[in-house]
Coordinates of C-alpha atoms in Angstrom, one line a residue:
X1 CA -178.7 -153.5 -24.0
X2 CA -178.4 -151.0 -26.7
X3 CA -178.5 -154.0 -29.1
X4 CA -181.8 -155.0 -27.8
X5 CA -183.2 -150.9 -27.5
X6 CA -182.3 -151.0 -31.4
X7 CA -184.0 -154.4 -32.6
X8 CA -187.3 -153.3 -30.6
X9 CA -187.0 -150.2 -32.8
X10 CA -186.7 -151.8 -36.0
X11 CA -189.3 -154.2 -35.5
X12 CA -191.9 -150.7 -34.3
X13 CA -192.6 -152.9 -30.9
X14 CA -192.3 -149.2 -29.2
X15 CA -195.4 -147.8 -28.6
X16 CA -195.8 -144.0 -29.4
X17 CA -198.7 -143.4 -27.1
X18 CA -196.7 -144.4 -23.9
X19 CA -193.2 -142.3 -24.8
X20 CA -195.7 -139.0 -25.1
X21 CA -196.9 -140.3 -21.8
X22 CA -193.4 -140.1 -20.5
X23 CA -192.7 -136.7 -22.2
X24 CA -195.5 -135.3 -20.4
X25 CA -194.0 -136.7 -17.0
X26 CA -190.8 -135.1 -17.4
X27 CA -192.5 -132.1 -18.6
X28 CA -194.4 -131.8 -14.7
X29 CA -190.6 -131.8 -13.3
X30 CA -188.4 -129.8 -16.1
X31 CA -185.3 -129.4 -13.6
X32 CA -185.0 -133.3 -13.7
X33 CA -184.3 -135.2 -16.7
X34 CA -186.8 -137.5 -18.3
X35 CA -186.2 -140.9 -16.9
X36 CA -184.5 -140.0 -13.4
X37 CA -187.6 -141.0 -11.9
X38 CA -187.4 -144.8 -13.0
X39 CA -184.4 -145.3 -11.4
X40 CA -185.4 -145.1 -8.2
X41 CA -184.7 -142.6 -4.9
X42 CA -181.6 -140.3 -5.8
X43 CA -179.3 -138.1 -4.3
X44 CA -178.5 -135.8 -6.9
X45 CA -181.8 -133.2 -6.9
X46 CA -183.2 -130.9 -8.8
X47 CA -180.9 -128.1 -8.0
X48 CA -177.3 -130.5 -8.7
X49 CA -179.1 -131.4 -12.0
X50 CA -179.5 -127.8 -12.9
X51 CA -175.9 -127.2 -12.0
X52 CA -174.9 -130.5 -14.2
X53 CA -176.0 -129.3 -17.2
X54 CA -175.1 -125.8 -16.9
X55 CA -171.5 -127.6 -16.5
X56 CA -172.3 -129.9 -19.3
X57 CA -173.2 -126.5 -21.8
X58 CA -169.8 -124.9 -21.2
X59 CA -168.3 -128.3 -21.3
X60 CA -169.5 -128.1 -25.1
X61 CA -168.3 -124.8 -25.9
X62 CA -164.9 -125.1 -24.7
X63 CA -164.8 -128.4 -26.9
X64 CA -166.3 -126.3 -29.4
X65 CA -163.7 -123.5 -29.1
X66 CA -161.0 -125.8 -29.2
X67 CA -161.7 -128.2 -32.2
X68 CA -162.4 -124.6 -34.1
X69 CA -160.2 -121.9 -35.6
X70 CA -157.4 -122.1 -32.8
X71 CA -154.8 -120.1 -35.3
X72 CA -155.2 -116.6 -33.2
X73 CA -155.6 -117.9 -29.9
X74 CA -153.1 -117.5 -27.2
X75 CA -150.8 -120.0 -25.7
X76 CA -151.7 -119.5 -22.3
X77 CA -155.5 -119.2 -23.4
X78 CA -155.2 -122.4 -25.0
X79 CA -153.5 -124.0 -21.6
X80 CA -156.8 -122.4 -19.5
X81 CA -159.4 -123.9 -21.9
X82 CA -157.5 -127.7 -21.7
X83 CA -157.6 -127.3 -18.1
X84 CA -161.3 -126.2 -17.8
X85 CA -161.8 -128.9 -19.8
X86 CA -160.1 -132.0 -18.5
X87 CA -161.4 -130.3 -14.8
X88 CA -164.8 -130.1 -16.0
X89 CA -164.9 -133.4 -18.1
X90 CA -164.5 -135.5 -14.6
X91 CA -168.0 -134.6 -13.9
X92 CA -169.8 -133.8 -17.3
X93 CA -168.6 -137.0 -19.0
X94 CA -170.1 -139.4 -16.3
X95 CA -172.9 -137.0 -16.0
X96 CA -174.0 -137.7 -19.6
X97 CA -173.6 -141.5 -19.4
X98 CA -175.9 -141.1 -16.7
X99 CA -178.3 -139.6 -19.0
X100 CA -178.3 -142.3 -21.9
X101 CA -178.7 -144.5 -18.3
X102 CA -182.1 -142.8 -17.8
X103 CA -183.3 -143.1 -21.6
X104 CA -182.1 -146.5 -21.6
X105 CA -184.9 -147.0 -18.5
X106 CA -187.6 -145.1 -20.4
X107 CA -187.4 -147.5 -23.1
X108 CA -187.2 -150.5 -21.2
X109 CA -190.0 -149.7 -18.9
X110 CA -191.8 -149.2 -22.5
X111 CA -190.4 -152.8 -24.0
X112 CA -191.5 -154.7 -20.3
X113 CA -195.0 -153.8 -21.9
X114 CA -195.2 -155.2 -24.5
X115 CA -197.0 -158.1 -26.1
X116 CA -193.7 -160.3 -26.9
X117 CA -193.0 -162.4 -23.1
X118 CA -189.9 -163.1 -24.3
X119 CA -189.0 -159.1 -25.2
X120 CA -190.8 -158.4 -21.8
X121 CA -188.2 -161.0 -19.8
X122 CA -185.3 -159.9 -21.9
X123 CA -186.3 -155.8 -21.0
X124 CA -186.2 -156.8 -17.0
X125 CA -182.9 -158.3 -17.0
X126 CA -181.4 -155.3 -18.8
X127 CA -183.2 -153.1 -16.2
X128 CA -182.0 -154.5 -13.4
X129 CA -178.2 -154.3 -15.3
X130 CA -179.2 -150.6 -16.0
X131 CA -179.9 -149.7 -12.5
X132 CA -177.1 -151.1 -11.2
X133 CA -175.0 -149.1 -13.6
X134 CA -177.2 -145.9 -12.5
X135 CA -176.1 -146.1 -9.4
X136 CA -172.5 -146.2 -10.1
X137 CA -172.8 -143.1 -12.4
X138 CA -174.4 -141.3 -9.8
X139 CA -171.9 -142.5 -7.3
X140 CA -169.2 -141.1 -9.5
X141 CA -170.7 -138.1 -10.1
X142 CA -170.8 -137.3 -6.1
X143 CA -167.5 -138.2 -5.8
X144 CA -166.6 -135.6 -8.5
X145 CA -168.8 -132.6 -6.9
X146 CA -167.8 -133.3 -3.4
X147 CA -164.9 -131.1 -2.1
X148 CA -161.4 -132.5 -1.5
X149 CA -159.7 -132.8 1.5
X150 CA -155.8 -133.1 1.1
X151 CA -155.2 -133.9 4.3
X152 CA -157.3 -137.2 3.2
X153 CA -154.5 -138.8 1.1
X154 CA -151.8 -138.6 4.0
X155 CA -150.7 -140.7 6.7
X156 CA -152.5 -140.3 10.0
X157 CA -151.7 -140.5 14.2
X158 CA -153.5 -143.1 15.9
X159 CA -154.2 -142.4 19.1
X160 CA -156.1 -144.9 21.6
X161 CA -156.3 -144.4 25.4
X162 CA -158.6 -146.5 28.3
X163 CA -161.7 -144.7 29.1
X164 CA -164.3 -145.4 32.2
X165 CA -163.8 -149.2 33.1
X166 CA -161.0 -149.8 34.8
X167 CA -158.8 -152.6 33.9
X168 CA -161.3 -153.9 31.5
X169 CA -160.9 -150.5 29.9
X170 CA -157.1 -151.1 29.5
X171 CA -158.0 -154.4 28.2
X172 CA -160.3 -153.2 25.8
X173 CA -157.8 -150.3 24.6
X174 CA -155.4 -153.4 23.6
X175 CA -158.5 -155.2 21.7
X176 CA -158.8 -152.2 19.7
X177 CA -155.2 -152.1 19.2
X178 CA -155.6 -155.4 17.8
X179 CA -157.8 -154.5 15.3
X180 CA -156.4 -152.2 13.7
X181 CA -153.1 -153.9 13.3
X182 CA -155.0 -156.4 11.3
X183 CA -156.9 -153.8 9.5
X184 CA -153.5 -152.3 8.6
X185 CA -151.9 -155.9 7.7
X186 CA -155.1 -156.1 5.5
X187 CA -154.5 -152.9 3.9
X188 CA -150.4 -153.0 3.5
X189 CA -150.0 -150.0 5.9
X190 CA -147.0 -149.8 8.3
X191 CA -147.4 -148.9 11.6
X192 CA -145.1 -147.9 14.0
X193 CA -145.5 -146.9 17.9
X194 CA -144.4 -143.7 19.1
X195 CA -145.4 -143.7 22.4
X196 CA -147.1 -146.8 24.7
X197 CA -148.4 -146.7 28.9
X198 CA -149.3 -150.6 29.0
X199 CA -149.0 -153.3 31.4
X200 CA -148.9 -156.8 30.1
X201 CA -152.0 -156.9 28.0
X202 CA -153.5 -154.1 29.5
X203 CA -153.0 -150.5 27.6
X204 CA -153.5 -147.7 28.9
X205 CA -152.4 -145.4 25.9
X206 CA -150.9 -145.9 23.0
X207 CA -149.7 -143.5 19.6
X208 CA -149.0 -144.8 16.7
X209 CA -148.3 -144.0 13.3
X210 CA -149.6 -145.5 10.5
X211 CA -148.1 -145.0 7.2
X212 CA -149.5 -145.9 3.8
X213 CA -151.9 -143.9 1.0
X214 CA -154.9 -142.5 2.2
X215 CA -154.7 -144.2 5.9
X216 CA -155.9 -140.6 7.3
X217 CA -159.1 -140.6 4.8
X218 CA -159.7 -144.6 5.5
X219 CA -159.2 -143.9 9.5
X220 CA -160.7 -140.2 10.6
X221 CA -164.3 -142.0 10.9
X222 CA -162.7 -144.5 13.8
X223 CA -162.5 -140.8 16.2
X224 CA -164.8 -140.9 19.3
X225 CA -165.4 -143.0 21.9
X226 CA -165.8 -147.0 21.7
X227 CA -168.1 -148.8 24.3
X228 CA -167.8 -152.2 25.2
X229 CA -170.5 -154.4 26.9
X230 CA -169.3 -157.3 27.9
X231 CA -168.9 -160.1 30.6
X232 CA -164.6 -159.1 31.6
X233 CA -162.5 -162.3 32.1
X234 CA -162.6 -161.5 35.7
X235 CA -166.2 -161.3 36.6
X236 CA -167.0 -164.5 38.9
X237 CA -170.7 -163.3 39.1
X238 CA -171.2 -163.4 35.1
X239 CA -172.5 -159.7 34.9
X240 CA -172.1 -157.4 32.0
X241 CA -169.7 -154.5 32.3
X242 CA -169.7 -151.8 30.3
X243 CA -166.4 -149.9 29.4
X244 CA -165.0 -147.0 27.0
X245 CA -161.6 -146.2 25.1
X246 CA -161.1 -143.1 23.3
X247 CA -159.5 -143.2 19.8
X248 CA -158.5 -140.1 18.0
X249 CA -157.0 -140.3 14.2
X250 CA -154.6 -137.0 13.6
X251 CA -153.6 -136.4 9.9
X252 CA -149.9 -136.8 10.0
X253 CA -148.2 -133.3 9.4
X254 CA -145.2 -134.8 7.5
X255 CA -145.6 -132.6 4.5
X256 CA -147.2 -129.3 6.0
X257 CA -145.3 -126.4 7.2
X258 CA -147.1 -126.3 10.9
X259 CA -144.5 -123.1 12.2
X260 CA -143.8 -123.9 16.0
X261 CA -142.3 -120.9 17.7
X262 CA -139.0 -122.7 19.8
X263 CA -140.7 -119.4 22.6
X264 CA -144.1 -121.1 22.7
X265 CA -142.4 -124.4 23.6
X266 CA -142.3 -125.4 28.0
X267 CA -140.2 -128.6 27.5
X268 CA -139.9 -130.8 30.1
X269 CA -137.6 -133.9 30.8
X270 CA -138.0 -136.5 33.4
X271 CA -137.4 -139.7 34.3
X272 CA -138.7 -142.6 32.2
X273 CA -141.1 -145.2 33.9
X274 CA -141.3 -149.0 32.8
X275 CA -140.0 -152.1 33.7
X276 CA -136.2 -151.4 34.2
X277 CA -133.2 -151.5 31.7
X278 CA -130.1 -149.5 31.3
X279 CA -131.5 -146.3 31.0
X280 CA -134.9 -146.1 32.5
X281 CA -135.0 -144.9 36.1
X282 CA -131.7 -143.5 35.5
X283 CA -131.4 -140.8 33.1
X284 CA -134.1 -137.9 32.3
X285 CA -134.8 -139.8 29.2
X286 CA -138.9 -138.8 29.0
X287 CA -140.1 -135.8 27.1
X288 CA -143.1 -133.6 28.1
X289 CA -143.7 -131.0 25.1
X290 CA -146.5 -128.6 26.3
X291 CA -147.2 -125.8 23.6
X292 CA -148.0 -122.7 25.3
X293 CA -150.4 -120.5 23.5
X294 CA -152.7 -123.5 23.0
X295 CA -152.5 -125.9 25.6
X296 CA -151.4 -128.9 23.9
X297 CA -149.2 -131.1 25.7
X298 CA -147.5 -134.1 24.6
X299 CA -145.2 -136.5 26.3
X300 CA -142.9 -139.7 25.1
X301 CA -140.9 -142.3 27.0
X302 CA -140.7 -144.6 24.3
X303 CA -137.1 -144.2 23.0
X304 CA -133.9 -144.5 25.3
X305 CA -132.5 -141.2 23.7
X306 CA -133.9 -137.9 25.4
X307 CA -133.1 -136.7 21.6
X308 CA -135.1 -139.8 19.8
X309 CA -138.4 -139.1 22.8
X310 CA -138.6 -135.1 21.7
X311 CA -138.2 -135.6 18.1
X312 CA -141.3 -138.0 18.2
X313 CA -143.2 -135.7 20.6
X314 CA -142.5 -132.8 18.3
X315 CA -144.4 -135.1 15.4
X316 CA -147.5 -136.0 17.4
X317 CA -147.4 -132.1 18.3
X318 CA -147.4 -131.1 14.9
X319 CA -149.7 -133.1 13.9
X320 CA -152.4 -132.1 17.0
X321 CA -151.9 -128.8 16.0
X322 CA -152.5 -129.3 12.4
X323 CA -155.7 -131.1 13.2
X324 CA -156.5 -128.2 15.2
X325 CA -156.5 -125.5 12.5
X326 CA -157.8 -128.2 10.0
X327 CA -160.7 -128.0 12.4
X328 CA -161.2 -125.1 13.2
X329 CA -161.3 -123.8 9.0
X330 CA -163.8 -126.6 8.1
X331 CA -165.9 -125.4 11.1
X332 CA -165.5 -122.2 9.7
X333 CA -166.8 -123.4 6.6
X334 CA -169.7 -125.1 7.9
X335 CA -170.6 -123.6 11.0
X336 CA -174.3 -124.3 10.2
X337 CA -173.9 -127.9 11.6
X338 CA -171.3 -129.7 13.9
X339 CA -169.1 -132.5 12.0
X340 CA -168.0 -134.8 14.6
X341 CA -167.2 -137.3 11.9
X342 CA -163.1 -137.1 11.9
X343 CA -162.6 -134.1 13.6
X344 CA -161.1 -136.4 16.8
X345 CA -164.0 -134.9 19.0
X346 CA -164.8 -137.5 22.0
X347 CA -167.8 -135.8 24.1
X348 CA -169.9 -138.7 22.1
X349 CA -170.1 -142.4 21.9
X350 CA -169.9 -143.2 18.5
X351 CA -169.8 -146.7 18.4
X352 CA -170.9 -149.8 20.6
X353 CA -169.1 -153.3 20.9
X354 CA -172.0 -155.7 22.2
X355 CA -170.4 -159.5 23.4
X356 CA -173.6 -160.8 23.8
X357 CA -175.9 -160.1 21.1
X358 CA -172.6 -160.5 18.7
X359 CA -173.6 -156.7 17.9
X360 CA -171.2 -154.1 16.5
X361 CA -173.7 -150.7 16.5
X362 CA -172.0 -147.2 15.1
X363 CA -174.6 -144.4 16.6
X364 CA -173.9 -141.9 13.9
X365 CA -175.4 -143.6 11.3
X366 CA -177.7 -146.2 13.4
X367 CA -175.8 -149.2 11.4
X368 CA -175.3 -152.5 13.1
X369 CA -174.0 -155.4 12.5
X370 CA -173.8 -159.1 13.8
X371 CA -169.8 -160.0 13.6
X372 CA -168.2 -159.4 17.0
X373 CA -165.4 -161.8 15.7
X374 CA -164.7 -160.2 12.0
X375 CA -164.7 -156.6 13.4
X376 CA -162.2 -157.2 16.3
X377 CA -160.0 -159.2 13.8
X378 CA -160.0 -156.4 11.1
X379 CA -161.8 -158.3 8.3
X380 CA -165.2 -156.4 8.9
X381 CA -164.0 -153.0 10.4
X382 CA -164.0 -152.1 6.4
X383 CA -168.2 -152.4 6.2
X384 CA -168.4 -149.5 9.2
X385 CA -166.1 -147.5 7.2
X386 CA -168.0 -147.8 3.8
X387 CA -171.3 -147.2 5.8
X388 CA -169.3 -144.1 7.7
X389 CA -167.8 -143.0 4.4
X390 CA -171.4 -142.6 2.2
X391 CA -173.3 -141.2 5.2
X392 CA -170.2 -139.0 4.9
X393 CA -170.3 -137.8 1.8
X394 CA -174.1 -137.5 1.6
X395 CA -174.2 -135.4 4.2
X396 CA -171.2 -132.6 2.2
X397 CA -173.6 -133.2 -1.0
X398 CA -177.0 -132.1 1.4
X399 CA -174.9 -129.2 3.1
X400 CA -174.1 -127.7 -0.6
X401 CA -177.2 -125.3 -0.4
X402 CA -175.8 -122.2 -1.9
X403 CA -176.2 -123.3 -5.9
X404 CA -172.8 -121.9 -6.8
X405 CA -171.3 -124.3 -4.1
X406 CA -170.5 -127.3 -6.8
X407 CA -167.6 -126.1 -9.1
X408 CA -165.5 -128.4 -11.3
X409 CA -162.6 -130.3 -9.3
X410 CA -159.0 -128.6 -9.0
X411 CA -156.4 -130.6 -10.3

């Protein structure tokens, strides 16, 4: 590409009247720079530009400052500037390779004028190259600005109970299930059940959790309800049924200090129900863990030690309760608009499994797609989540109104 920008330059191909065109243009809109407007519709405005190079000016100092005279400077001043550098750096330096992107594009728009049809056929296929590489700077500029959730890189609590349906709703619960084991075989997690109420195929709830990197930030999209239309296996008359199961994805507590007061605790033991064996039905083996000042109530059956059942019930408690500070800060944060993405909220459907017209529909973003198959074995559940994930993060980088709101990432 810049091979080509420089031979079209030697050879004085460029014409001079059409870059003072373009100099003008970005002269109508100084808060965007000159070329932004080639590449097509962006999510980084005005405003974020504005920001970007204020970032990119103090960028340039602090390089400045510390390729200079460092001889007087403090140790611990020199240990701030290297970190405001190699913070600010993550955004500046893809910031300005987006910006030799956009002067590339003014010069090829220039070159796909001229006389030469082979000069004006070589200048389309580096555009379309250039573009593509546009939107991968931009890309990783968003992903710089956009605040970090920590609770994104941990492990998560899957939870997935039957909803309005019936046994088909039990049935579906399992279908889900299935899924995301294979998601999680797909991605090397390890998943493990803490708690199950199923019969044969048929689940009614289930906890899991599902270890690995990131699983909470891959998963917290997959909270809300899940619809299924669909003719059930026994329906004689052929007739569509519809059906629900909830799923709620918990960040797993493991590493946070979530402080449980032993006085806020009503535990309760009972008798474990399921299909027989040396200890159920014959030793108060379940655990019923309801923490008082808040409601939350969680039981386990799964293990055959009344020990094993509270230890597990105390992590799904933890992490409820973590989840429901988590919450309760980010609505704090933004309590100008609701985020039901990941927050575990199910008052809404969020996404619609349709048999018949091979239709997987997610209502939050209005995506659909025609692979019944793929998504319930795993290998497409990965398209929602990218859809989920960039509707996602466009929607933190709109919601950063206040100008002083995009700051350098912490490391």
């Amino acid at each position: 590409m810049r091979a080509l920008v420089r031979d079209v330059r030697l050879s004085g191909l460029l014409n001079t009247g059409m870059t003072q065109s373009y100099a003008t243009t970005a002269q109508s809109k100084p808060a965007l720079p000159p070329g932004s407007e080639l590449a097509g519709k962006s999510n980084l405005t005005a405003k974020i530009h504005e920001k970007l190079k204020i970032m990119q000016y103090k960028h340039n100092k602090i390089m400045e400052q510390m390729t200079g005279d460092i001889s007087g400077m403090e140790r611990e001043d020199m240990a701030r500037l290297a970190k405001e550098q190699s913070s600010m750096g993550m955004i500046v330096v893809p910031y300005e390779h987006l910006l030799k992107l956009y002067s590339e594009l003014i010069e090829l728009e220039q070159m796909m004028s001229a006389d030469d049809p082979d000069l004006r056929r070589l200048a389309r296929e580096e555009r379309q190259e250039v573009l593509e590489n546009v939107v991968t700077a931009e890309n990783d500029i968003i992903n710089a600005l956009l605040p970090k959730d920590s609770a994104e890189s941990a492990g998560a609590i899957l939870e997935i109970r039957a909803g309005t349906g019936g046994d088909e709703a039990s049935i579906f619960c399992g279908d889900l299930l299935h899924m995301y084991e294979k998601y999680a075989q797909l991605r090397k997690w390890k998943l493990e059940t803490m708690s199950m109420d199923s019969e044969g195929d048929k689940i009614k709830e289930i906890v899991l959790k599902v270890s690995g990197r990131g699983v909470f930030g891959v998963l917290m999209f997959e909270s809300g309800v899940h619809r299924v239309q669909r003719v059930p296996a026994t329906e004689t008359q052929g007739r569509v049924h519809t059906s629900t199961a909830t799923v709620a994805v918990l960040p797993h507590a493991a590493n946070v200090n979530i402080v449980i007061k032993e006085s806020d605790l009503r535990i309760d033991v009972f008798r474990a129900s399921g299909k027989g064996g040396q200890h159920v039905n014959t030793t108060d083996s379940a655990v019923r863990i309801t923490h008082i000042p808040t409601g939350i109530s969680v039981e386990n059956q799964q293990e055959r030690s009344q020990i094993q059942n509270r230890e597990r019930a105390m992590q799904v408690l933890r992490a409820r309760m973590y989840e429901r500070e988590r919450s309760r800060l980010d609505l704090e944060r933004r309590a100008s608009r609701n985020k039901l993405i990941g927050s575990g909220d199910r008052s809404e459907k969020c996404r619609t499994y349709n048999y018949a017209q091979n239709r997987v529909t997610d209502h939050r973003i209005n995506f659909s797609m025609f692979n019944i198959e793929g998504m319930m074995n795993g290998t497409a559940l990965q398209i929602v989540i990218d859809q989920l994930r960039i509707q996602h993060d466009l929607d933190e980088l709109a919601s950063m109104d206040n100008f002083d709101d995009i700051s350098p990432p912490n490391q």
